[in-house]
PDB file of C-alpha atoms in Angstrom:
ATOM      1  CA  GLU A   1      -0.110 -15.361 -18.257  1.00 55.00           C
ATOM      2  CA  VAL A   2       0.153 -18.689 -20.062  1.00 55.00           C
ATOM      3  CA  TYR A   3      -1.285 -17.129 -23.223  1.00 54.00           C
ATOM      4  CA  THR A   4       1.140 -14.216 -22.917  1.00 58.00           C
ATOM      5  CA  ASP A   5       4.062 -16.617 -22.545  1.00 58.00           C
ATOM      6  CA  LEU A   6       3.011 -18.441 -25.706  1.00 58.00           C
ATOM      7  CA  PHE A   7       2.426 -15.178 -27.569  1.00 57.00           C
ATOM      8  CA  LEU A   8       5.926 -13.906 -26.770  1.00 57.00           C
ATOM      9  CA  GLY A   9       7.545 -17.288 -27.330  1.00 61.00           C
ATOM     10  CA  LEU A  10       8.627 -17.669 -23.707  1.00 58.00           C
ATOM     11  CA  GLN A  11       8.873 -20.836 -21.657  1.00 54.00           C
ATOM     12  CA  ALA A  12       5.902 -21.033 -19.278  1.00 54.00           C
ATOM     13  CA  THR A  13       7.973 -22.182 -16.302  1.00 55.00           C
ATOM     14  CA  ARG A  14       7.236 -19.322 -13.925  1.00 56.00           C
ATOM     15  CA  ALA A  15       4.771 -19.439 -11.079  1.00 59.00           C
ATOM     16  CA  LEU A  16       1.512 -17.571 -11.625  1.00 62.00           C
ATOM     17  CA  SER A  17       2.011 -13.952 -10.558  1.00 66.00           C
ATOM     18  CA  CYS A  18      -0.429 -11.787  -8.641  1.00 69.00           C
ATOM     19  CA  SER A  19       0.009  -8.008  -8.393  1.00 68.00           C
ATOM     20  CA  VAL A  20      -1.530  -7.553  -4.929  1.00 73.00           C
ATOM     21  CA  ARG A  21      -1.725  -9.560  -1.725  1.00 70.00           C
ATOM     22  CA  GLY A  22      -5.493  -9.199  -1.335  1.00 72.00           C
ATOM     23  CA  ASN A  23      -8.632  -8.132  -3.213  1.00 76.00           C
ATOM     24  CA  ALA A  24      -7.123  -9.917  -6.194  1.00 75.00           C
ATOM     25  CA  GLY A  25     -10.212 -11.726  -7.442  1.00 78.00           C
ATOM     26  CA  SER A  26     -10.622  -9.295 -10.356  1.00 81.00           C
ATOM     27  CA  GLY A  27      -6.948  -8.644 -10.998  1.00 78.00           C
ATOM     28  CA  GLY A  28      -6.226  -6.246  -8.147  1.00 84.00           C
ATOM     29  CA  PHE A  29      -6.447  -3.106 -10.295  1.00 87.00           C
ATOM     30  CA  LEU A  30      -8.327  -1.007  -7.722  1.00 91.00           C
ATOM     31  CA  GLU A  31      -5.967  -2.075  -4.954  1.00 89.00           C
ATOM     32  CA  HIS A  32      -2.810  -1.298  -6.933  1.00 88.00           C
ATOM     33  CA  ILE A  33      -4.008   2.003  -8.449  1.00 91.00           C
ATOM     34  CA  PHE A  34      -5.257   3.256  -5.069  1.00 94.00           C
ATOM     35  CA  LYS A  35      -1.876   2.684  -3.421  1.00 92.00           C
ATOM     36  CA  GLU A  36       0.059   4.156  -6.358  1.00 91.00           C
ATOM     37  CA  ALA A  37      -2.227   7.221  -6.491  1.00 94.00           C
ATOM     38  CA  ALA A  38      -1.770   7.798  -2.757  1.00 95.00           C
ATOM     39  CA  ARG A  39       1.996   7.677  -3.175  1.00 93.00           C
ATOM     40  CA  GLU A  40       2.232   9.710  -6.386  1.00 92.00           C
ATOM     41  CA  LEU A  41      -0.387  12.376  -5.611  1.00 94.00           C
ATOM     42  CA  PHE A  42      -0.126  12.801  -1.839  1.00 95.00           C
ATOM     43  CA  SER A  43       3.227  11.186  -0.877  1.00 95.00           C
ATOM     44  CA  ILE A  44       1.349   8.771   1.368  1.00 95.00           C
ATOM     45  CA  ASP A  45       2.599   5.199   1.591  1.00 93.00           C
ATOM     46  CA  VAL A  46      -0.370   2.904   2.121  1.00 91.00           C
ATOM     47  CA  PRO A  47       0.587  -0.298   4.036  1.00 88.00           C
ATOM     48  CA  SER A  48       1.217  -3.341   1.861  1.00 81.00           C
ATOM     49  CA  SER A  49      -1.533  -5.274   3.651  1.00 83.00           C
ATOM     50  CA  PRO A  50      -4.814  -5.678   1.710  1.00 85.00           C
ATOM     51  CA  LEU A  51      -7.148  -2.685   1.659  1.00 88.00           C
ATOM     52  CA  THR A  52     -10.349  -2.841   3.676  1.00 90.00           C
ATOM     53  CA  LEU A  53     -13.255  -1.997   1.384  1.00 91.00           C
ATOM     54  CA  GLN A  54     -16.457  -0.848   3.074  1.00 92.00           C
ATOM     55  CA  THR A  55     -19.680  -2.455   1.851  1.00 91.00           C
ATOM     56  CA  LYS A  56     -22.193   0.130   0.650  1.00 90.00           C
ATOM     57  CA  GLN A  57     -25.670  -0.663  -0.767  1.00 87.00           C
ATOM     58  CA  ASN A  58     -24.816  -4.379  -1.152  1.00 89.00           C
ATOM     59  CA  GLU A  59     -21.850  -6.722  -1.047  1.00 87.00           C
ATOM     60  CA  ASP A  60     -20.989  -6.026  -4.711  1.00 90.00           C
ATOM     61  CA  MET A  61     -20.800  -2.259  -4.158  1.00 92.00           C
ATOM     62  CA  ARG A  62     -17.761  -1.459  -2.025  1.00 92.00           C
ATOM     63  CA  GLU A  63     -15.704   1.652  -1.330  1.00 93.00           C
ATOM     64  CA  VAL A  64     -12.320   2.637   0.080  1.00 93.00           C
ATOM     65  CA  THR A  65     -11.167   6.168   0.940  1.00 94.00           C
ATOM     66  CA  LEU A  66      -7.879   7.876   1.707  1.00 95.00           C
ATOM     67  CA  LYS A  67      -8.100  10.645   4.326  1.00 93.00           C
ATOM     68  CA  ASP A  68      -5.660  13.185   5.673  1.00 92.00           C
ATOM     69  CA  SER A  69      -5.084  14.012   9.338  1.00 90.00           C
ATOM     70  CA  SER A  70      -8.166  16.265   9.388  1.00 93.00           C
ATOM     71  CA  GLU A  71     -10.365  13.463   7.999  1.00 92.00           C
ATOM     72  CA  LYS A  72     -10.683  15.216   4.633  1.00 91.00           C
ATOM     73  CA  VAL A  73     -11.242  12.649   1.852  1.00 91.00           C
ATOM     74  CA  LEU A  74      -8.337  12.730  -0.591  1.00 94.00           C
ATOM     75  CA  LEU A  75      -9.285   9.685  -2.666  1.00 94.00           C
ATOM     76  CA  ARG A  76     -12.533   7.764  -3.000  1.00 93.00           C
ATOM     77  CA  PHE A  77     -12.408   4.497  -4.981  1.00 94.00           C
ATOM     78  CA  THR A  78     -15.445   2.316  -5.681  1.00 92.00           C
ATOM     79  CA  ALA A  79     -15.800  -1.296  -6.822  1.00 92.00           C
ATOM     80  CA  ALA A  80     -19.124  -1.897  -8.590  1.00 92.00           C
ATOM     81  CA  TYR A  81     -19.808  -5.470  -9.690  1.00 92.00           C
ATOM     82  CA  GLY A  82     -22.897  -6.662 -11.546  1.00 91.00           C
ATOM     83  CA  PHE A  83     -25.078  -4.737 -14.002  1.00 89.00           C
ATOM     84  CA  ARG A  84     -27.424  -3.398 -11.326  1.00 89.00           C
ATOM     85  CA  ASN A  85     -24.582  -1.683  -9.502  1.00 91.00           C
ATOM     86  CA  ILE A  86     -22.995  -0.491 -12.746  1.00 89.00           C
ATOM     87  CA  GLN A  87     -26.249   1.167 -13.744  1.00 88.00           C
ATOM     88  CA  ASN A  88     -26.516   2.832 -10.338  1.00 87.00           C
ATOM     89  CA  VAL A  89     -22.987   4.225 -10.683  1.00 87.00           C
ATOM     90  CA  ILE A  90     -23.670   5.562 -14.181  1.00 84.00           C
ATOM     91  CA  ARG A  91     -26.845   7.282 -13.009  1.00 84.00           C
ATOM     92  CA  ARG A  92     -24.948   8.816 -10.108  1.00 83.00           C
ATOM     93  CA  VAL A  93     -22.205  10.093 -12.433  1.00 80.00           C
ATOM     94  CA  ALA A  94     -24.778  11.499 -14.863  1.00 77.00           C
ATOM     95  CA  LYS A  95     -26.490  13.445 -12.067  1.00 79.00           C
ATOM     96  CA  ALA A  96     -23.293  14.613 -10.341  1.00 73.00           C
ATOM     97  CA  ASP A  97     -22.346  17.204 -13.000  1.00 70.00           C
ATOM     98  CA  GLY A  98     -18.654  17.022 -12.121  1.00 64.00           C
ATOM     99  CA  ASN A  99     -19.103  16.801  -8.337  1.00 67.00           C
ATOM    100  CA  LEU A 100     -16.724  14.085  -7.077  1.00 62.00           C
ATOM    101  CA  LYS A 101     -18.204  13.959  -3.560  1.00 65.00           C
ATOM    102  CA  ASP A 102     -20.638  11.193  -4.470  1.00 64.00           C
ATOM    103  CA  THR A 103     -19.068   9.706  -7.601  1.00 71.00           C
ATOM    104  CA  GLY A 104     -15.495   9.369  -6.352  1.00 83.00           C
ATOM    105  CA  HIS A 105     -12.243   9.433  -8.281  1.00 90.00           C
ATOM    106  CA  PHE A 106     -12.039   5.874  -9.629  1.00 92.00           C
ATOM    107  CA  VAL A 107     -14.626   3.164 -10.254  1.00 91.00           C
ATOM    108  CA  GLU A 108     -13.703  -0.451 -10.956  1.00 92.00           C
ATOM    109  CA  ILE A 109     -16.579  -1.946 -12.960  1.00 90.00           C
ATOM    110  CA  MET A 110     -17.142  -5.649 -13.514  1.00 90.00           C
ATOM    111  CA  ALA A 111     -20.208  -7.131 -15.193  1.00 88.00           C
ATOM    112  CA  CYS A 112     -20.066 -10.326 -13.129  1.00 88.00           C
ATOM    113  CA  PRO A 113     -21.513 -10.203  -9.593  1.00 87.00           C
ATOM    114  CA  GLY A 114     -18.637 -11.005  -7.262  1.00 86.00           C
ATOM    115  CA  GLY A 115     -16.057 -10.109  -9.898  1.00 86.00           C
ATOM    116  CA  CYS A 116     -13.915 -12.252 -12.164  1.00 85.00           C
ATOM    117  CA  LEU A 117     -13.717 -15.241  -9.823  1.00 84.00           C
ATOM    118  CA  ASN A 118     -17.478 -15.542 -10.236  1.00 84.00           C
ATOM    119  CA  GLY A 119     -17.323 -14.926 -13.989  1.00 82.00           C
ATOM    120  CA  GLY A 120     -18.475 -16.972 -16.945  1.00 77.00           C
ATOM    121  CA  GLY A 121     -14.993 -18.418 -17.447  1.00 76.00           C
ATOM    122  CA  GLN A 122     -15.112 -20.239 -14.121  1.00 76.00           C
ATOM    123  CA  ILE A 123     -16.443 -23.747 -13.562  1.00 74.00           C
ATOM    124  CA  PRO A 124     -19.906 -23.198 -12.017  1.00 72.00           C
ATOM    125  CA  GLU A 125     -20.909 -24.676  -8.714  1.00 71.00           C
ATOM    126  CA  PRO A 126     -23.435 -27.528  -8.940  1.00 70.00           C
ATOM    127  CA  LYS A 127     -26.942 -26.131  -8.491  1.00 68.00           C
ATOM    128  CA  LYS A 128     -28.775 -27.266  -5.395  1.00 66.00           C
ATOM    129  CA  GLU A 129     -32.526 -27.621  -5.493  1.00 66.00           C
ATOM    130  CA  ASP A 130     -34.688 -25.611  -3.093  1.00 64.00           C
ATOM    131  CA  GLN A 131     -31.759 -23.641  -1.672  1.00 60.00           C
ATOM    132  CA  PRO A 132     -32.969 -20.436   0.071  1.00 63.00           C
ATOM    133  CA  GLU A 133     -31.678 -17.132  -1.348  1.00 57.00           C
ATOM    134  CA  ASN A 134     -29.777 -16.213   1.812  1.00 56.00           C
ATOM    135  CA  LYS A 135     -28.065 -19.616   1.832  1.00 59.00           C
ATOM    136  CA  SER A 136     -27.164 -19.199  -1.852  1.00 71.00           C
ATOM    137  CA  GLN A 137     -25.564 -15.777  -1.210  1.00 73.00           C
ATOM    138  CA  ALA A 138     -23.618 -17.124   1.752  1.00 79.00           C
ATOM    139  CA  ALA A 139     -22.388 -20.061  -0.343  1.00 79.00           C
ATOM    140  CA  ARG A 140     -21.269 -17.684  -3.092  1.00 77.00           C
ATOM    141  CA  ARG A 141     -19.337 -15.526  -0.635  1.00 79.00           C
ATOM    142  CA  GLN A 142     -17.624 -18.590   0.804  1.00 84.00           C
ATOM    143  CA  ARG A 143     -16.764 -19.909  -2.663  1.00 82.00           C
ATOM    144  CA  LEU A 144     -15.246 -16.562  -3.717  1.00 82.00           C
ATOM    145  CA  GLN A 145     -13.225 -16.437  -0.520  1.00 81.00           C
ATOM    146  CA  ASN A 146     -11.930 -19.967  -1.123  1.00 83.00           C
ATOM    147  CA  LEU A 147     -11.009 -19.152  -4.733  1.00 80.00           C
ATOM    148  CA  GLU A 148      -9.110 -16.011  -3.741  1.00 78.00           C
ATOM    149  CA  GLU A 149      -7.231 -17.930  -1.071  1.00 77.00           C
ATOM    150  CA  LEU A 150      -6.213 -20.431  -3.760  1.00 74.00           C
ATOM    151  CA  LEU A 151      -5.157 -17.579  -6.046  1.00 72.00           C
ATOM    152  CA  ILE A 152      -2.913 -15.752  -3.599  1.00 69.00           C
ATOM    153  CA  GLY A 153      -1.975 -18.606  -1.254  1.00 66.00           C
ATOM    154  CA  SER A 154       1.702 -19.542  -1.167  1.00 53.00           C
ATOM    155  CA  SER A 155       0.902 -23.251  -1.438  1.00 55.00           C
ATOM    156  CA  SER A 156      -0.817 -22.755  -4.822  1.00 52.00           C
ATOM    157  CA  GLY A 157       2.335 -21.757  -6.677  1.00 61.00           C
ATOM    158  CA  THR A 158       1.381 -18.077  -6.861  1.00 67.00           C
ATOM    159  CA  THR A 159       3.948 -15.355  -6.260  1.00 71.00           C
ATOM    160  CA  TYR A 160       3.391 -11.706  -5.348  1.00 73.00           C
ATOM    161  CA  VAL A 161       5.027  -9.428  -7.934  1.00 76.00           C
ATOM    162  CA  PRO A 162       4.314  -5.660  -8.225  1.00 77.00           C
ATOM    163  CA  PRO A 163       3.209  -4.836 -11.808  1.00 77.00           C
ATOM    164  CA  ALA A 164       6.308  -2.759 -12.633  1.00 74.00           C
ATOM    165  CA  GLU A 165       8.521  -5.717 -11.661  1.00 77.00           C
ATOM    166  CA  HIS A 166       6.536  -8.388 -13.504  1.00 76.00           C
ATOM    167  CA  PRO A 167       8.836 -10.289 -15.905  1.00 75.00           C
ATOM    168  CA  LEU A 168       6.321  -9.995 -18.756  1.00 77.00           C
ATOM    169  CA  VAL A 169       5.809  -6.224 -18.614  1.00 78.00           C
ATOM    170  CA  LEU A 170       8.995  -5.158 -20.432  1.00 77.00           C
ATOM    171  CA  PRO A 171       8.734  -7.836 -23.191  1.00 79.00           C
ATOM    172  CA  ILE A 172       5.103  -6.841 -23.858  1.00 78.00           C
ATOM    173  CA  TYR A 173       5.924  -3.138 -24.034  1.00 76.00           C
ATOM    174  CA  ARG A 174       8.909  -3.797 -26.305  1.00 76.00           C
ATOM    175  CA  TYR A 175       6.826  -6.039 -28.555  1.00 79.00           C
ATOM    176  CA  ILE A 176       4.212  -3.294 -28.962  1.00 77.00           C
ATOM    177  CA  ALA A 177       6.855  -0.616 -29.511  1.00 74.00           C
ATOM    178  CA  ALA A 178       8.598  -2.784 -32.110  1.00 75.00           C
ATOM    179  CA  GLN A 179       5.448  -2.779 -34.237  1.00 74.00           C
ATOM    180  CA  VAL A 180       5.736   0.987 -34.738  1.00 67.00           C
ATOM    181  CA  SER A 181       9.338   1.756 -33.849  1.00 64.00           C
ATOM    182  CA  ALA A 182      12.638  -0.130 -33.930  1.00 49.00           C
ATOM    183  CA  LYS A 183      14.128   1.933 -31.121  1.00 60.00           C
ATOM    184  CA  GLU A 184      15.301   0.144 -27.988  1.00 66.00           C
ATOM    185  CA  LYS A 185      14.115   1.985 -24.894  1.00 67.00           C
ATOM    186  CA  PRO A 186      14.098   1.151 -21.184  1.00 69.00           C
ATOM    187  CA  LEU A 187      10.740   0.428 -19.586  1.00 66.00           C
ATOM    188  CA  GLU A 188      10.528   3.962 -18.140  1.00 69.00           C
ATOM    189  CA  GLY A 189      10.890   5.401 -21.637  1.00 71.00           C
ATOM    190  CA  LEU A 190       8.187   3.158 -23.092  1.00 71.00           C
ATOM    191  CA  ILE A 191       5.445   3.741 -20.516  1.00 73.00           C
ATOM    192  CA  GLY A 192       3.239   6.581 -21.714  1.00 73.00           C
ATOM    193  CA  SER A 193       5.137   7.004 -24.976  1.00 76.00           C
ATOM    194  CA  GLN A 194       3.263   7.752 -28.184  1.00 75.00           C
ATOM    195  CA  GLU A 195       4.189   4.335 -29.592  1.00 71.00           C
ATOM    196  CA  ILE A 196       2.554   2.555 -26.684  1.00 76.00           C
ATOM    197  CA  ARG A 197      -0.457   4.885 -26.514  1.00 77.00           C
ATOM    198  CA  SER A 198      -1.270   4.240 -30.160  1.00 76.00           C
ATOM    199  CA  TRP A 199      -1.766   0.553 -29.282  1.00 78.00           C
ATOM    200  CA  LEU A 200      -3.223   0.693 -25.781  1.00 76.00           C
ATOM    201  CA  SER A 201      -5.489   3.736 -26.041  1.00 76.00           C
ATOM    202  CA  ALA A 202      -9.054   3.701 -27.297  1.00 72.00           C
ATOM    203  CA  GLU A 203     -11.166   6.433 -28.824  1.00 70.00           C
ATOM    204  CA  TRP A 204     -14.820   6.760 -27.858  1.00 66.00           C
ATOM    205  CA  LYS A 205     -17.664   8.726 -29.292  1.00 65.00           C
ATOM    206  CA  SER A 206     -21.331   9.090 -28.546  1.00 65.00           C
ATOM    207  CA  LEU A 207     -23.838   7.241 -30.696  1.00 68.00           C
ATOM    208  CA  LYS A 208     -26.003  10.372 -30.637  1.00 74.00           C
ATOM    209  CA  VAL A 209     -25.057  13.727 -32.186  1.00 74.00           C
ATOM    210  CA  ASP A 210     -26.783  17.091 -32.325  1.00 76.00           C
ATOM    211  CA  SER A 211     -27.646  19.149 -35.410  1.00 79.00           C
ATOM    212  CA  GLU A 212     -24.031  20.375 -35.596  1.00 80.00           C
ATOM    213  CA  GLY A 213     -22.601  16.878 -35.441  1.00 75.00           C
ATOM    214  CA  LYS A 214     -21.311  17.215 -31.868  1.00 75.00           C
ATOM    215  CA  ASP A 215     -21.518  14.304 -29.449  1.00 70.00           C
ATOM    216  CA  VAL A 216     -24.533  14.277 -27.145  1.00 70.00           C
ATOM    217  CA  VAL A 217     -23.856  12.783 -23.694  1.00 63.00           C
ATOM    218  CA  THR A 218     -26.952  12.601 -21.511  1.00 61.00           C
ATOM    219  CA  SER A 219     -28.321  10.241 -18.889  1.00 54.00           C
ATOM    220  CA  SER A 220     -30.480   8.574 -21.556  1.00 58.00           C
ATOM    221  CA  VAL A 221     -27.402   7.810 -23.662  1.00 55.00           C
ATOM    222  CA  LEU A 222     -25.707   6.257 -20.641  1.00 49.00           C
ATOM    223  CA  LYS A 223     -28.551   3.863 -19.846  1.00 47.00           C
ATOM    224  CA  TRP A 224     -27.801   0.140 -20.131  1.00 43.00           C
TER     225      TRP A 224
END
């Protein structure tokens, strides 16, 4: 946020903003998108309290589901942190052939085990000699919990602001739109517009092509 303030020429006097009240260690994208999808797609208002993600194969592979009254799964979101879990997800997607039962509807992928709070941009913990593996994992979990409490705790100067109400969202969208259009539009008119998509969208193509020049997407292409 400080960099964004400087980029837009704003005074960095606001408190640090967080989009969700929990599971915010990697930005809270999964948490926010899950609740918005439940509301938009199924008219279900998920409580504002933090989601409870169920641990799957390991602590860096977690899942949350939305079910209807008959226990039918409406949404299945997965958080996969660390390259081992990312590779497992990609293999599962490659084998699923469009079946969402096992792959889910949304996967939040982070290269760093534990997510962003355990990323390379953080000050590392001092290494302790001869520390058993189980003790090391427990220490990491405790450190991540402490960091998230600092991030979202009221005493740390952090405020809870839903993304659509964040004071930087409209200036950023208008800055991007101004690069391709001089029209003044409200935020609702900018989100999803062609002007914004031309800046925020990416195009992807396979590194392998067949004899006709068409992209080849196979499990071997998707390997890390």
